Short mmCIF file of C-alpha atoms (C1' of nucleotides) in Angstrom, two decimals:
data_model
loop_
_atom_site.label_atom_id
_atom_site.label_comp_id
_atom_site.label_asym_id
_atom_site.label_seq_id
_atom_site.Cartn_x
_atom_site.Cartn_y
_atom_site.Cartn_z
CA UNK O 111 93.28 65.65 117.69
CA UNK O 112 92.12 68.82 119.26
CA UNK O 113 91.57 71.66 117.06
CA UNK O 114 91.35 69.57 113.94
CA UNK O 115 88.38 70.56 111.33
CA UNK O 116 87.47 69.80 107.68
CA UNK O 117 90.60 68.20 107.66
CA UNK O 118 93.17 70.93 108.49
CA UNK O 119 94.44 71.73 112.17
CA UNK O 120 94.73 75.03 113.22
CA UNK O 121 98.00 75.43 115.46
CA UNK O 122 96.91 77.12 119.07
CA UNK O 123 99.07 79.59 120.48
CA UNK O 124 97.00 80.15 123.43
CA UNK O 125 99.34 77.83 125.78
CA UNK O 126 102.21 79.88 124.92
CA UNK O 127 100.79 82.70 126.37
CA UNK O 128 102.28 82.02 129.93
CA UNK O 129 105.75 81.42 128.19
CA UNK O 130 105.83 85.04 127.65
CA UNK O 131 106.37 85.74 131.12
CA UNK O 132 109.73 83.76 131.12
CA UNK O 133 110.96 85.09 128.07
CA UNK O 134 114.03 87.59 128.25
CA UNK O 135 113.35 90.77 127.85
CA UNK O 136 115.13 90.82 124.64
CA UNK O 137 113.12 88.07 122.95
CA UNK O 138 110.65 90.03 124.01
CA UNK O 139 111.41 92.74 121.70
CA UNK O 140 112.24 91.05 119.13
CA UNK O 141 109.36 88.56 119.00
CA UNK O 142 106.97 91.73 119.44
CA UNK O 143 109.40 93.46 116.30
CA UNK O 144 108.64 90.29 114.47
CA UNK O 145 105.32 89.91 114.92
CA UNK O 146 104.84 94.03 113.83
CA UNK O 147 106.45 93.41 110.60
CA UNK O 148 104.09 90.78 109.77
CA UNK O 149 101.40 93.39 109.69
CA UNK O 150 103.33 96.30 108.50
CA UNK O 151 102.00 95.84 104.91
CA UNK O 152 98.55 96.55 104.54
CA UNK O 153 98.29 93.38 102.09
CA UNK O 154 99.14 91.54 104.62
CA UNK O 155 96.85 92.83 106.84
CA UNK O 156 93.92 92.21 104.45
CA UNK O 157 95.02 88.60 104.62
CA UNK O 158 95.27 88.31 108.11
CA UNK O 159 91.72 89.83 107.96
CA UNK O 160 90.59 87.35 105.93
CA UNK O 161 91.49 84.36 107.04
CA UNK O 162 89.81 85.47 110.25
CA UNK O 163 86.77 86.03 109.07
CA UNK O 164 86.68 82.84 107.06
CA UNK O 165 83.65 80.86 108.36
CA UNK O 166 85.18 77.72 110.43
CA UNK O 167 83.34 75.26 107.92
CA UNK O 168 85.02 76.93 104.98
CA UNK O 169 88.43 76.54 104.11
CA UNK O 170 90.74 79.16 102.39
CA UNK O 171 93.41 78.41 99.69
CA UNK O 172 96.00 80.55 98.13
CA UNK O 173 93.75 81.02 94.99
CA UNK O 174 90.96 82.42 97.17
CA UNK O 175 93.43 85.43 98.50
CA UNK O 176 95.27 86.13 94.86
CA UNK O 177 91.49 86.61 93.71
CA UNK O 178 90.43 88.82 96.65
CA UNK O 179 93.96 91.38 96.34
CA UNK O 180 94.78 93.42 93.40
CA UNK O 181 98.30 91.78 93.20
CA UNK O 182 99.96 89.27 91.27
CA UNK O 183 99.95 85.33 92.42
CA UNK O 184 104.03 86.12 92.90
CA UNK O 185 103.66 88.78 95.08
CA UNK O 186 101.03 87.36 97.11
CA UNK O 187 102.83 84.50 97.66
CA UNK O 188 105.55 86.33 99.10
CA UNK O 189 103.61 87.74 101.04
CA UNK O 190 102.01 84.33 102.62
CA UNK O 191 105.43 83.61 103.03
CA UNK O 192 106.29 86.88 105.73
CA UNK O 193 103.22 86.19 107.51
CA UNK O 194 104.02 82.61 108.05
CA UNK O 195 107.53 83.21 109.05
CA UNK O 196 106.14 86.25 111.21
CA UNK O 197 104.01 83.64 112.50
CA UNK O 198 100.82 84.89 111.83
CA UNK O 199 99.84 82.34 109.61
CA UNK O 200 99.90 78.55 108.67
CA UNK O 201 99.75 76.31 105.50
CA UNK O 202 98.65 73.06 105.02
CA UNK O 203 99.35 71.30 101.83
CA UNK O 204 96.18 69.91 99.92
CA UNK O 205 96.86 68.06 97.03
CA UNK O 206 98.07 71.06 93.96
CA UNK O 207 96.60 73.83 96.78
CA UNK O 208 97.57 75.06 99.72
CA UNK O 209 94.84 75.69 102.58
CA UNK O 210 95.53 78.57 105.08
CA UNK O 211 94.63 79.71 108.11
CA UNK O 212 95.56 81.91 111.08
CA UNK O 213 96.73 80.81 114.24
CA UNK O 214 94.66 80.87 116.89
CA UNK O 215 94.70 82.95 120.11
CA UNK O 216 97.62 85.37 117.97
CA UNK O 217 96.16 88.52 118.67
CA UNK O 218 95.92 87.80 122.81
CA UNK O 219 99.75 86.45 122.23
CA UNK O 220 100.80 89.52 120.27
CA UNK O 221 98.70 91.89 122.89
CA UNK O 222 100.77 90.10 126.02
CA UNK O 223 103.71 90.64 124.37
CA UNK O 224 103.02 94.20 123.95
CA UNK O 225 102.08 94.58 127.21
CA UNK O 226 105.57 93.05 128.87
CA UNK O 227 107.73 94.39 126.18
CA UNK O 228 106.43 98.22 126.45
CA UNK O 229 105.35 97.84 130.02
CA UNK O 230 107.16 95.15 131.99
CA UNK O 231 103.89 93.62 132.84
CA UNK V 58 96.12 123.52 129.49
CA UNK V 59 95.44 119.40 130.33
CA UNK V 60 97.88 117.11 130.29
CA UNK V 61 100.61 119.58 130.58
CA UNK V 62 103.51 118.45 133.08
CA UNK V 63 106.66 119.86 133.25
CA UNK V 64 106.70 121.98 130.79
CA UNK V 65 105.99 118.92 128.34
CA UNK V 66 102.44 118.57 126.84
CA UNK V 67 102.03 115.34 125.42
CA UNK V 68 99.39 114.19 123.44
CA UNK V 69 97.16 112.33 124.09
CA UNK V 70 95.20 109.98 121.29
CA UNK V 71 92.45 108.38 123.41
CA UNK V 72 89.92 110.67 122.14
CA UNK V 73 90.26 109.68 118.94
CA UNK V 74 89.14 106.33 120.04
CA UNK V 75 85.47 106.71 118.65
CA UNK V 76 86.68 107.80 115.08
CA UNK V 77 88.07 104.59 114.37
CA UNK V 78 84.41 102.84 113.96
CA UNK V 79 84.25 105.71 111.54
CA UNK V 80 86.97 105.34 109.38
CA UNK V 81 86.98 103.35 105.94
CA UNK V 82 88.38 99.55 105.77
CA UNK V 83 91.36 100.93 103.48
CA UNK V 84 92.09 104.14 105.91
CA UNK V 85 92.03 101.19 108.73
CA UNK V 86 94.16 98.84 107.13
CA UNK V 87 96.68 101.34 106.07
CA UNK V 88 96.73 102.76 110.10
CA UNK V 89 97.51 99.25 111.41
CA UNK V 90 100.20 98.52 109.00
CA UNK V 91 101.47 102.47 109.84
CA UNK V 92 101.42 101.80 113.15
CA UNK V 93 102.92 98.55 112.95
CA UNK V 94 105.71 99.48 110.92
CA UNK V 95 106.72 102.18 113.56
CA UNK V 96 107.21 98.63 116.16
CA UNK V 97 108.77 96.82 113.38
CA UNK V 98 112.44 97.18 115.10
CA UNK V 99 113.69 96.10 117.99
CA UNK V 100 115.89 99.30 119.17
CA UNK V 101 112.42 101.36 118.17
CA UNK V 102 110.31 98.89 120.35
CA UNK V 103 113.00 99.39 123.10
CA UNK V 104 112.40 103.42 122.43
CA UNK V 105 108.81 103.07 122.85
CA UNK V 106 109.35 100.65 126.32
CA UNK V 107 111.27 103.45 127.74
CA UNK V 108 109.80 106.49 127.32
CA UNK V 109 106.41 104.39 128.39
CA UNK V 110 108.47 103.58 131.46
CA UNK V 111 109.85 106.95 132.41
CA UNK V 112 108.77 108.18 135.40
CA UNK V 113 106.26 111.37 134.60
CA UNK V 114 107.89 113.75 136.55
CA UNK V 115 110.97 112.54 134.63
CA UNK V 116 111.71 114.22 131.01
CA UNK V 117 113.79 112.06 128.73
CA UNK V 118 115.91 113.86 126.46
CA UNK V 119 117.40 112.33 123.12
CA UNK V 120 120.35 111.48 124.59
CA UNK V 121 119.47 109.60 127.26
CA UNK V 122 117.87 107.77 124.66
CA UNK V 123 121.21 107.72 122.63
CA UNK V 124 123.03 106.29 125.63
CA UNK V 125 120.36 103.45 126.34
CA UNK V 126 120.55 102.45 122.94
CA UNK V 127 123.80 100.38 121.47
CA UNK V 128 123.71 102.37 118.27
CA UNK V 129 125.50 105.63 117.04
CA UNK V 130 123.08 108.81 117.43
CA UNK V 131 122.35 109.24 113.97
CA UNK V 132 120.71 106.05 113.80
CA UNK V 133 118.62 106.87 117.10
CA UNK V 134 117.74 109.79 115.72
CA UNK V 135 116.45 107.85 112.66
CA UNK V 136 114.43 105.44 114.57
CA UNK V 137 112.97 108.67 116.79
CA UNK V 138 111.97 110.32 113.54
CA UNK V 139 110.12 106.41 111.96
CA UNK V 140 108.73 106.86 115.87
CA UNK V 141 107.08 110.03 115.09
CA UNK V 142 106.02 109.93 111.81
CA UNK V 143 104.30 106.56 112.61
CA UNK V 144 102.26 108.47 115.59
CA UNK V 145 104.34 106.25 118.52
CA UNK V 146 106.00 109.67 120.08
CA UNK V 147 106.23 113.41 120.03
CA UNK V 148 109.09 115.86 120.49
CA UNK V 149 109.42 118.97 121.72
CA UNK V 150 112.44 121.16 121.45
CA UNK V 151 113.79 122.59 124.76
CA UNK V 152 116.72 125.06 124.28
CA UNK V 153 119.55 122.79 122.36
CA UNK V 154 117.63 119.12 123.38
CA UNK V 155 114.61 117.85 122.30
CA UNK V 156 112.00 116.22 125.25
CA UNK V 157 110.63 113.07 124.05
CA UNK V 158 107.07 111.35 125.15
CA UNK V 159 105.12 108.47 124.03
CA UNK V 160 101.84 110.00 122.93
CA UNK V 161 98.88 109.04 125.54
CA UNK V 162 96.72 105.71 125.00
CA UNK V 163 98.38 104.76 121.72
CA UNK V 164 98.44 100.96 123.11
CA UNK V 165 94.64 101.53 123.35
CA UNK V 166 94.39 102.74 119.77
CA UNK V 167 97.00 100.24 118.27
CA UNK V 168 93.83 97.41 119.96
CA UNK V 169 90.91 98.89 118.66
CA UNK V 170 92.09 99.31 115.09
CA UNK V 171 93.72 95.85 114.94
CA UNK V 172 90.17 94.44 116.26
CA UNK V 173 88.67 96.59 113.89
CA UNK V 174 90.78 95.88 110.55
CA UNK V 175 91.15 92.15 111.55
CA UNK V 176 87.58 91.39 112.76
CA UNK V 177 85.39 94.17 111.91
CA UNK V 178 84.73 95.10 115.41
"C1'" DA N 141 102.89 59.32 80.28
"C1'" DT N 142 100.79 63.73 79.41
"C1'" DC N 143 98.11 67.64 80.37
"C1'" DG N 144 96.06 71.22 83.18
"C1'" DT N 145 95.76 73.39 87.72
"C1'" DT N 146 97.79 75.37 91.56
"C1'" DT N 147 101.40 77.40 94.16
"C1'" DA N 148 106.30 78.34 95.31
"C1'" DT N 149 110.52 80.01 93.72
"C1'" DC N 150 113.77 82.52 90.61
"C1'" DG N 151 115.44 86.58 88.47
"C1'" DT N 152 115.20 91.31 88.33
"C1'" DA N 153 114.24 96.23 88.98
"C1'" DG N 154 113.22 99.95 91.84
"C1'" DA N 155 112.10 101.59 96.38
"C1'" DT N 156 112.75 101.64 101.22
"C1'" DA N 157 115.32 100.48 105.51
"C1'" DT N 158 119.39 100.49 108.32
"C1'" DA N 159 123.72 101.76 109.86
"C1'" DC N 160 127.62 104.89 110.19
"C1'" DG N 161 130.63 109.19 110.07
"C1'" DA N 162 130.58 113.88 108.88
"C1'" DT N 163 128.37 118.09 108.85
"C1'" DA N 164 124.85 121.59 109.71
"C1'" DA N 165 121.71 123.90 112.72
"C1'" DT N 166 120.25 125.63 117.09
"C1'" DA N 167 120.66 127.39 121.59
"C1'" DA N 168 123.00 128.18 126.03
"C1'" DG N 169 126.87 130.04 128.28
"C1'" DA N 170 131.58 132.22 128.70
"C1'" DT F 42 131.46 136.82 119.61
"C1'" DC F 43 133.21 132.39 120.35
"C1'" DT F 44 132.85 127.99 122.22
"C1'" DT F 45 130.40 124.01 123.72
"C1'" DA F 46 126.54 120.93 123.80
"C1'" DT F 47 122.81 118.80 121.57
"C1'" DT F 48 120.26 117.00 117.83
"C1'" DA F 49 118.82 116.70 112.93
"C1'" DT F 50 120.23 116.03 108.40
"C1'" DC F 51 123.35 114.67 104.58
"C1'" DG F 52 125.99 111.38 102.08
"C1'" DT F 53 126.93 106.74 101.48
"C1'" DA F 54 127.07 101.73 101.61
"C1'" DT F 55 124.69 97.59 102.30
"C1'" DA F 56 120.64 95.01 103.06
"C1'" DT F 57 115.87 94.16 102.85
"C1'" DC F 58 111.26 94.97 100.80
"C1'" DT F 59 108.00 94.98 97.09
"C1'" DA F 60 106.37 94.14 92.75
"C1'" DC F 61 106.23 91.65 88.42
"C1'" DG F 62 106.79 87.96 84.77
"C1'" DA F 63 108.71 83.60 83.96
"C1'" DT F 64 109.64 79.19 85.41
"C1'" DA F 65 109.65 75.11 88.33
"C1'" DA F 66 107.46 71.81 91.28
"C1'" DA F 67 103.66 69.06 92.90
"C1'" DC F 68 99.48 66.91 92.25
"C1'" DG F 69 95.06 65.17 90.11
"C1'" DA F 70 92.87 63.76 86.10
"C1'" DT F 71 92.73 61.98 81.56
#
DNA sequence: ATCGTTTATCGTAGATATACGATAATAAGA
DNA sequence: TCTTATTATCGTATATCTACGATAAACGAT
């Protein structure tokens, strides 16, 4: 499959990008709402950070971001949890641990969106 | 004075473009998660959207915003003050209303610090 | 089967967000 | 001065967010 590597594959969101255009305006707003709260924590923007700076040939479990925040395992948990129903994220199971990564293309996806939702384009 | 129309100055942000490559990872971080908590709502992101769209010889006073919106004024006039204090718009008083404006090239700024606190860039 | 590791979930406490009606503040106009 | 129009703020109720420790769940290894 396309995308797949060490083992864990990446969803793409890059194909979606063209659904934006026949989205309603108010699923516009909302997704683009959605999306913003995902990064409205700066933990969670460390995360994001992160995982996109992981080198492709690494892999990144939950243990790996709990050591790299000042937060407890709970709490950063909770917070893997708002970024993957934000979408920003995605977890694969891996026997006891849990390997993340982001979703590719997000940040084009989340600048389109901004760009019909605030501008009509 | 530049930028001045209609009585209205707005703001305008797109100088401070450079001063983002100059600004710690934590000051960066916290900005984007600012920032992002100001779109973190779909009535504010429908705020934004229209005062973006408003023609510029237009001036868009609170209520207008109040009667675009499906929610009772003191809640607009919540959302206009998360707006402001999150750096999305500006206000200036005129007589008993208050003029409202998107401040100039925030979409701009809102990309260069998310490349920034998400890839380094 | 039992133990140790890893991660999600639960329970909880305090803070913040969201909505509304009511009220205060400000300025224009009669 | 008094009234009207406009907007911010107050008070309040409910919901969501954020943090933590404790516990549960899942898995590999012994």
């Amino acid at each position: 499959m396309k995308g797949e590597r060490e083992g864990l594959k990446c969803a793409d969101i890059s194909s979606e990008l063209l659904e934006i255009q026949r989205m309603s305006e108010d699923d516009c707003k909302r997704e683009l709402s959605r999306l913003s709260k995902g990064l409205a924590h700066p933990a969670r923007v460390e995360i994001v950070r992160i995982l996109e700076n992981k080198p492709l040939d690494k892999r990144c479990v939950c243990g790996d971001i709990v050591n790299a925040l000042p937060l407890a395992q709970s709490s950063v948990s909770q917070h893997l949890k708002v970024l993957k129903e934000t979408g920003w994220i995605q977890g694969e199971i891996d026997g006891p641990r849990v390997c993340y990564c982001t979703i590719k293309g997000m940040s084009e996806y989340y600048l389109a969106l901004m760009n019909r939702a605030l501008h009509g384009v």
